[in-house]
Amino acid sequence: MLHKIFNNILNFVLPNSCISCQTVITGDEKYLCPECYQKLEPYSDIHPWQEGRITDGTIDNSISAFWFREGQPIQPLLHAMKYSKMKGIGVMLGGELGKIIASKGNERFSYVIPIPLHKAKYRDRTYNQSEYIAKGVSQILNSETINDGVIRTRFTRTQTKLSKSERKENVSGAFEVNLKHAEKICGKNIILIDDVITTGATILECASAIKKASTGKVWICSAAYAELKINVV
């Protein structure tokens, strides 16, 4: 009760505003006003590399919740999550992603694992935004999140300005299953989470490392999908 009263007072003094258009939000909505939320474009396509990577056994499915479009509300939303440490955005987006995953059938997933940051990058940024998306997914699917299920074995350059082939080379062999969880995830269905997928190079390399641990099915999922030509946040 006191928490709700405090929030009401805070919202009166510092009104909650839409991250995209800065309109004051007066309802129960968070981060985006209703108009901007309606502008989020669901991603209902098939990832361009999906069929080949299902065929070769790297993954069993891949899903993104929204398109990443420059100038659309998804861009400032992801930017605020990543650089302003608005972790609640990750949980919200993860919740939306979790609903989509749940709608795909009766598949049960034991664990949700976020794509890890290298320790050096984690120290610089202080948190991994994908962990909060994973948390939102887990809440919907009643699965367990393992934030350190996969570790980076080496530091990699940012993928933002690299070509498709350069991205693949950049992350080759960069992941391995954390040995303390190897037995735990053996034979279990896993969801791998990233904030934005473009060519899929990073998350596919991570999925390949997980498959080597004799897991069950592996789905790779993201809050958004961006075409390579887009300069993602």
PDB file of C-alpha atoms in Angstrom, residues 46-232:
ATOM      1  CA  ILE A  46      10.579 -16.539 -40.794  1.00  0.00           C
ATOM      2  CA  HIS A  47      14.212 -15.675 -40.123  1.00  0.00           C
ATOM      3  CA  PRO A  48      16.084 -15.925 -43.451  1.00  0.00           C
ATOM      4  CA  TRP A  49      18.584 -18.477 -42.093  1.00  0.00           C
ATOM      5  CA  GLN A  50      16.068 -20.473 -40.046  1.00  0.00           C
ATOM      6  CA  GLU A  51      15.359 -23.400 -42.381  1.00  0.00           C
ATOM      7  CA  GLY A  52      19.027 -24.176 -43.016  1.00  0.00           C
ATOM      8  CA  ARG A  53      19.997 -24.096 -39.356  1.00  0.00           C
ATOM      9  CA  ILE A  54      17.065 -26.288 -38.339  1.00  0.00           C
ATOM     10  CA  THR A  55      18.050 -28.758 -41.077  1.00  0.00           C
ATOM     11  CA  ASP A  56      21.682 -28.918 -39.938  1.00  0.00           C
ATOM     12  CA  GLY A  57      20.598 -29.465 -36.327  1.00  0.00           C
ATOM     13  CA  THR A  58      21.952 -26.229 -34.841  1.00  0.00           C
ATOM     14  CA  ILE A  59      18.496 -25.138 -33.612  1.00  0.00           C
ATOM     15  CA  ASP A  60      14.927 -26.390 -33.488  1.00  0.00           C
ATOM     16  CA  ASN A  61      13.138 -23.047 -33.927  1.00  0.00           C
ATOM     17  CA  SER A  62      13.742 -19.287 -33.914  1.00  0.00           C
ATOM     18  CA  ILE A  63      11.382 -16.479 -32.956  1.00  0.00           C
ATOM     19  CA  SER A  64      11.487 -12.695 -32.617  1.00  0.00           C
ATOM     20  CA  ALA A  65       8.728 -10.614 -31.055  1.00  0.00           C
ATOM     21  CA  PHE A  66       9.037  -7.353 -33.008  1.00  0.00           C
ATOM     22  CA  TRP A  67      10.684  -5.816 -36.045  1.00  0.00           C
ATOM     23  CA  PHE A  68      13.464  -3.353 -35.294  1.00  0.00           C
ATOM     24  CA  ARG A  69      12.804  -0.311 -37.499  1.00  0.00           C
ATOM     25  CA  GLU A  70      14.715   2.956 -37.320  1.00  0.00           C
ATOM     26  CA  GLY A  71      12.488   5.825 -36.255  1.00  0.00           C
ATOM     27  CA  GLN A  72       9.889   3.473 -34.772  1.00  0.00           C
ATOM     28  CA  PRO A  73       9.123   3.212 -31.009  1.00  0.00           C
ATOM     29  CA  ILE A  74      11.092  -0.031 -30.699  1.00  0.00           C
ATOM     30  CA  GLN A  75      14.350   1.883 -31.276  1.00  0.00           C
ATOM     31  CA  PRO A  76      14.199   4.259 -28.253  1.00  0.00           C
ATOM     32  CA  LEU A  77      12.674   1.450 -26.198  1.00  0.00           C
ATOM     33  CA  LEU A  78      15.649  -0.862 -26.766  1.00  0.00           C
ATOM     34  CA  HIS A  79      18.099   2.024 -26.460  1.00  0.00           C
ATOM     35  CA  ALA A  80      16.705   2.953 -23.024  1.00  0.00           C
ATOM     36  CA  MET A  81      16.901  -0.655 -21.901  1.00  0.00           C
ATOM     37  CA  LYS A  82      20.475  -1.098 -23.093  1.00  0.00           C
ATOM     38  CA  TYR A  83      22.098   2.209 -22.226  1.00  0.00           C
ATOM     39  CA  SER A  84      19.881   3.815 -19.566  1.00  0.00           C
ATOM     40  CA  LYS A  85      19.629   0.581 -17.587  1.00  0.00           C
ATOM     41  CA  MET A  86      15.832   0.553 -17.638  1.00  0.00           C
ATOM     42  CA  LYS A  87      15.719  -3.127 -16.775  1.00  0.00           C
ATOM     43  CA  GLY A  88      11.943  -3.233 -16.516  1.00  0.00           C
ATOM     44  CA  ILE A  89      11.735  -2.759 -20.284  1.00  0.00           C
ATOM     45  CA  GLY A  90      13.573  -6.046 -20.707  1.00  0.00           C
ATOM     46  CA  VAL A  91      11.120  -7.846 -18.441  1.00  0.00           C
ATOM     47  CA  MET A  92       8.183  -6.316 -20.329  1.00  0.00           C
ATOM     48  CA  LEU A  93       9.571  -7.303 -23.739  1.00  0.00           C
ATOM     49  CA  GLY A  94      10.411 -10.745 -22.393  1.00  0.00           C
ATOM     50  CA  GLY A  95       6.822 -11.125 -21.280  1.00  0.00           C
ATOM     51  CA  GLU A  96       5.577 -10.339 -24.784  1.00  0.00           C
ATOM     52  CA  LEU A  97       8.105 -12.757 -26.268  1.00  0.00           C
ATOM     53  CA  GLY A  98       7.106 -15.430 -23.761  1.00  0.00           C
ATOM     54  CA  LYS A  99       3.472 -15.170 -24.836  1.00  0.00           C
ATOM     55  CA  ILE A 100       4.472 -15.743 -28.458  1.00  0.00           C
ATOM     56  CA  ILE A 101       6.602 -18.761 -27.547  1.00  0.00           C
ATOM     57  CA  ALA A 102       3.731 -20.185 -25.481  1.00  0.00           C
ATOM     58  CA  SER A 103       1.371 -19.790 -28.443  1.00  0.00           C
ATOM     59  CA  LYS A 104       3.554 -22.045 -30.622  1.00  0.00           C
ATOM     60  CA  GLY A 105       2.282 -25.257 -29.049  1.00  0.00           C
ATOM     61  CA  ASN A 106       2.675 -27.389 -25.953  1.00  0.00           C
ATOM     62  CA  GLU A 107       6.483 -27.479 -25.935  1.00  0.00           C
ATOM     63  CA  ARG A 108       7.890 -27.376 -22.408  1.00  0.00           C
ATOM     64  CA  PHE A 109      11.163 -25.597 -21.720  1.00  0.00           C
ATOM     65  CA  SER A 110      13.140 -26.269 -18.579  1.00  0.00           C
ATOM     66  CA  TYR A 111      15.591 -23.391 -18.856  1.00  0.00           C
ATOM     67  CA  VAL A 112      15.926 -19.938 -20.361  1.00  0.00           C
ATOM     68  CA  ILE A 113      19.512 -18.790 -20.960  1.00  0.00           C
ATOM     69  CA  PRO A 114      20.486 -15.248 -22.010  1.00  0.00           C
ATOM     70  CA  ILE A 115      23.362 -14.610 -24.402  1.00  0.00           C
ATOM     71  CA  PRO A 116      26.301 -13.727 -22.119  1.00  0.00           C
ATOM     72  CA  LEU A 117      28.526 -10.681 -22.205  1.00  0.00           C
ATOM     73  CA  HIS A 118      32.260 -11.043 -21.872  1.00  0.00           C
ATOM     74  CA  LYS A 119      33.444 -10.198 -18.354  1.00  0.00           C
ATOM     75  CA  ALA A 120      35.236  -7.078 -19.600  1.00  0.00           C
ATOM     76  CA  LYS A 121      32.123  -5.780 -21.339  1.00  0.00           C
ATOM     77  CA  TYR A 122      29.981  -6.679 -18.320  1.00  0.00           C
ATOM     78  CA  ARG A 123      32.255  -4.623 -16.046  1.00  0.00           C
ATOM     79  CA  ASP A 124      31.971  -1.685 -18.431  1.00  0.00           C
ATOM     80  CA  ARG A 125      28.179  -1.861 -18.847  1.00  0.00           C
ATOM     81  CA  THR A 126      27.468  -3.272 -15.317  1.00  0.00           C
ATOM     82  CA  TYR A 127      24.559  -5.430 -16.463  1.00  0.00           C
ATOM     83  CA  ASN A 128      23.371  -7.683 -19.278  1.00  0.00           C
ATOM     84  CA  GLN A 129      20.070  -6.519 -20.778  1.00  0.00           C
ATOM     85  CA  SER A 130      19.331  -9.992 -22.158  1.00  0.00           C
ATOM     86  CA  GLU A 131      19.099 -11.338 -18.603  1.00  0.00           C
ATOM     87  CA  TYR A 132      15.987  -9.221 -18.026  1.00  0.00           C
ATOM     88  CA  ILE A 133      14.370 -10.290 -21.279  1.00  0.00           C
ATOM     89  CA  ALA A 134      15.060 -13.883 -20.183  1.00  0.00           C
ATOM     90  CA  LYS A 135      13.456 -13.128 -16.828  1.00  0.00           C
ATOM     91  CA  GLY A 136      10.272 -11.920 -18.544  1.00  0.00           C
ATOM     92  CA  VAL A 137      10.162 -15.046 -20.725  1.00  0.00           C
ATOM     93  CA  SER A 138      10.682 -17.318 -17.703  1.00  0.00           C
ATOM     94  CA  GLN A 139       7.809 -15.685 -15.841  1.00  0.00           C
ATOM     95  CA  ILE A 140       5.416 -16.520 -18.670  1.00  0.00           C
ATOM     96  CA  LEU A 141       6.693 -20.056 -19.307  1.00  0.00           C
ATOM     97  CA  ASN A 142       7.303 -20.987 -15.659  1.00  0.00           C
ATOM     98  CA  SER A 143      10.851 -21.932 -16.577  1.00  0.00           C
ATOM     99  CA  GLU A 144      14.105 -21.366 -14.708  1.00  0.00           C
ATOM    100  CA  THR A 145      16.551 -18.713 -15.883  1.00  0.00           C
ATOM    101  CA  ILE A 146      20.252 -19.607 -15.845  1.00  0.00           C
ATOM    102  CA  ASN A 147      22.135 -16.343 -16.385  1.00  0.00           C
ATOM    103  CA  ASP A 148      25.535 -18.043 -16.495  1.00  0.00           C
ATOM    104  CA  GLY A 149      24.484 -21.133 -18.418  1.00  0.00           C
ATOM    105  CA  VAL A 150      26.799 -20.176 -21.277  1.00  0.00           C
ATOM    106  CA  ILE A 151      30.071 -18.267 -20.988  1.00  0.00           C
ATOM    107  CA  ARG A 152      32.173 -16.352 -23.510  1.00  0.00           C
ATOM    108  CA  THR A 153      35.596 -17.852 -23.934  1.00  0.00           C
ATOM    109  CA  ARG A 154      37.092 -14.720 -25.469  1.00  0.00           C
ATOM    110  CA  PHE A 155      36.390 -11.056 -26.065  1.00  0.00           C
ATOM    111  CA  THR A 156      34.741 -10.227 -29.407  1.00  0.00           C
ATOM    112  CA  ARG A 157      34.397  -6.970 -31.299  1.00  0.00           C
ATOM    113  CA  THR A 158      30.982  -5.354 -31.494  1.00  0.00           C
ATOM    114  CA  GLN A 159      29.021  -6.807 -34.403  1.00  0.00           C
ATOM    115  CA  THR A 160      27.343  -3.517 -35.349  1.00  0.00           C
ATOM    116  CA  LYS A 161      29.533  -2.490 -38.301  1.00  0.00           C
ATOM    117  CA  LEU A 162      30.604  -5.938 -39.476  1.00  0.00           C
ATOM    118  CA  SER A 163      29.408  -7.750 -42.582  1.00  0.00           C
ATOM    119  CA  LYS A 164      27.586 -11.076 -42.396  1.00  0.00           C
ATOM    120  CA  SER A 165      30.764 -13.095 -42.980  1.00  0.00           C
ATOM    121  CA  GLU A 166      32.770 -10.930 -40.558  1.00  0.00           C
ATOM    122  CA  ARG A 167      30.145 -11.421 -37.862  1.00  0.00           C
ATOM    123  CA  LYS A 168      30.300 -15.195 -38.238  1.00  0.00           C
ATOM    124  CA  GLU A 169      34.099 -15.201 -38.037  1.00  0.00           C
ATOM    125  CA  ASN A 170      34.105 -12.763 -35.117  1.00  0.00           C
ATOM    126  CA  VAL A 171      32.059 -15.058 -32.841  1.00  0.00           C
ATOM    127  CA  SER A 172      33.369 -18.413 -34.065  1.00  0.00           C
ATOM    128  CA  GLY A 173      34.231 -20.556 -31.049  1.00  0.00           C
ATOM    129  CA  ALA A 174      33.453 -17.730 -28.636  1.00  0.00           C
ATOM    130  CA  PHE A 175      31.001 -19.665 -26.433  1.00  0.00           C
ATOM    131  CA  GLU A 176      30.919 -22.766 -24.297  1.00  0.00           C
ATOM    132  CA  VAL A 177      28.512 -24.255 -21.784  1.00  0.00           C
ATOM    133  CA  ASN A 178      29.366 -23.441 -18.193  1.00  0.00           C
ATOM    134  CA  LEU A 179      30.609 -26.764 -16.809  1.00  0.00           C
ATOM    135  CA  LYS A 180      28.763 -26.302 -13.526  1.00  0.00           C
ATOM    136  CA  HIS A 181      25.462 -26.428 -15.457  1.00  0.00           C
ATOM    137  CA  ALA A 182      26.387 -29.043 -18.088  1.00  0.00           C
ATOM    138  CA  GLU A 183      24.787 -31.978 -16.287  1.00  0.00           C
ATOM    139  CA  LYS A 184      21.765 -29.911 -15.325  1.00  0.00           C
ATOM    140  CA  ILE A 185      20.844 -28.927 -18.887  1.00  0.00           C
ATOM    141  CA  CYS A 186      21.677 -32.296 -20.464  1.00  0.00           C
ATOM    142  CA  GLY A 187      18.584 -33.588 -22.258  1.00  0.00           C
ATOM    143  CA  LYS A 188      16.548 -30.481 -21.391  1.00  0.00           C
ATOM    144  CA  ASN A 189      14.752 -28.117 -23.752  1.00  0.00           C
ATOM    145  CA  ILE A 190      16.412 -24.695 -23.776  1.00  0.00           C
ATOM    146  CA  ILE A 191      15.471 -21.192 -24.918  1.00  0.00           C
ATOM    147  CA  LEU A 192      18.370 -18.871 -25.780  1.00  0.00           C
ATOM    148  CA  ILE A 193      17.614 -15.153 -25.485  1.00  0.00           C
ATOM    149  CA  ASP A 194      19.115 -12.060 -27.120  1.00  0.00           C
ATOM    150  CA  ASP A 195      17.817  -8.509 -27.369  1.00  0.00           C
ATOM    151  CA  VAL A 196      18.157  -8.114 -31.149  1.00  0.00           C
ATOM    152  CA  ILE A 197      18.933 -10.702 -33.828  1.00  0.00           C
ATOM    153  CA  THR A 198      20.265  -9.591 -37.215  1.00  0.00           C
ATOM    154  CA  THR A 199      22.227 -12.257 -39.117  1.00  0.00           C
ATOM    155  CA  GLY A 200      21.871 -14.621 -36.164  1.00  0.00           C
ATOM    156  CA  ALA A 201      25.652 -15.186 -36.052  1.00  0.00           C
ATOM    157  CA  THR A 202      26.049 -14.661 -32.307  1.00  0.00           C
ATOM    158  CA  ILE A 203      23.042 -16.571 -31.045  1.00  0.00           C
ATOM    159  CA  LEU A 204      23.536 -19.418 -33.555  1.00  0.00           C
ATOM    160  CA  GLU A 205      27.120 -19.857 -32.406  1.00  0.00           C
ATOM    161  CA  CYS A 206      25.858 -19.939 -28.836  1.00  0.00           C
ATOM    162  CA  ALA A 207      23.169 -22.474 -29.774  1.00  0.00           C
ATOM    163  CA  SER A 208      25.796 -24.677 -31.391  1.00  0.00           C
ATOM    164  CA  ALA A 209      27.779 -24.728 -28.136  1.00  0.00           C
ATOM    165  CA  ILE A 210      24.658 -25.699 -26.191  1.00  0.00           C
ATOM    166  CA  LYS A 211      23.765 -28.504 -28.615  1.00  0.00           C
ATOM    167  CA  LYS A 212      27.197 -30.023 -27.980  1.00  0.00           C
ATOM    168  CA  ALA A 213      26.152 -30.435 -24.344  1.00  0.00           C
ATOM    169  CA  SER A 214      23.574 -33.036 -25.434  1.00  0.00           C
ATOM    170  CA  THR A 215      20.586 -30.858 -24.643  1.00  0.00           C
ATOM    171  CA  GLY A 216      17.085 -31.429 -25.927  1.00  0.00           C
ATOM    172  CA  LYS A 217      15.511 -28.879 -28.226  1.00  0.00           C
ATOM    173  CA  VAL A 218      17.056 -25.412 -28.527  1.00  0.00           C
ATOM    174  CA  TRP A 219      14.996 -22.411 -29.576  1.00  0.00           C
ATOM    175  CA  ILE A 220      16.706 -19.067 -30.198  1.00  0.00           C
ATOM    176  CA  CYS A 221      14.510 -16.068 -29.465  1.00  0.00           C
ATOM    177  CA  SER A 222      14.855 -12.303 -29.350  1.00  0.00           C
ATOM    178  CA  ALA A 223      12.870  -9.214 -28.473  1.00  0.00           C
ATOM    179  CA  ALA A 224      13.463  -7.843 -31.980  1.00  0.00           C
ATOM    180  CA  TYR A 225      14.797  -8.712 -35.414  1.00  0.00           C
ATOM    181  CA  ALA A 226      16.698  -6.218 -37.561  1.00  0.00           C
ATOM    182  CA  GLU A 227      17.846  -6.539 -41.125  1.00  0.00           C
ATOM    183  CA  LEU A 228      21.625  -6.260 -41.504  1.00  0.00           C
ATOM    184  CA  LYS A 229      21.464  -2.849 -43.177  1.00  0.00           C
ATOM    185  CA  ILE A 230      19.952  -1.375 -40.001  1.00  0.00           C
ATOM    186  CA  ASN A 231      22.367   0.253 -37.549  1.00  0.00           C
ATOM    187  CA  VAL A 232      21.038  -1.307 -34.366  1.00  0.00           C
TER     188      VAL A 232
END
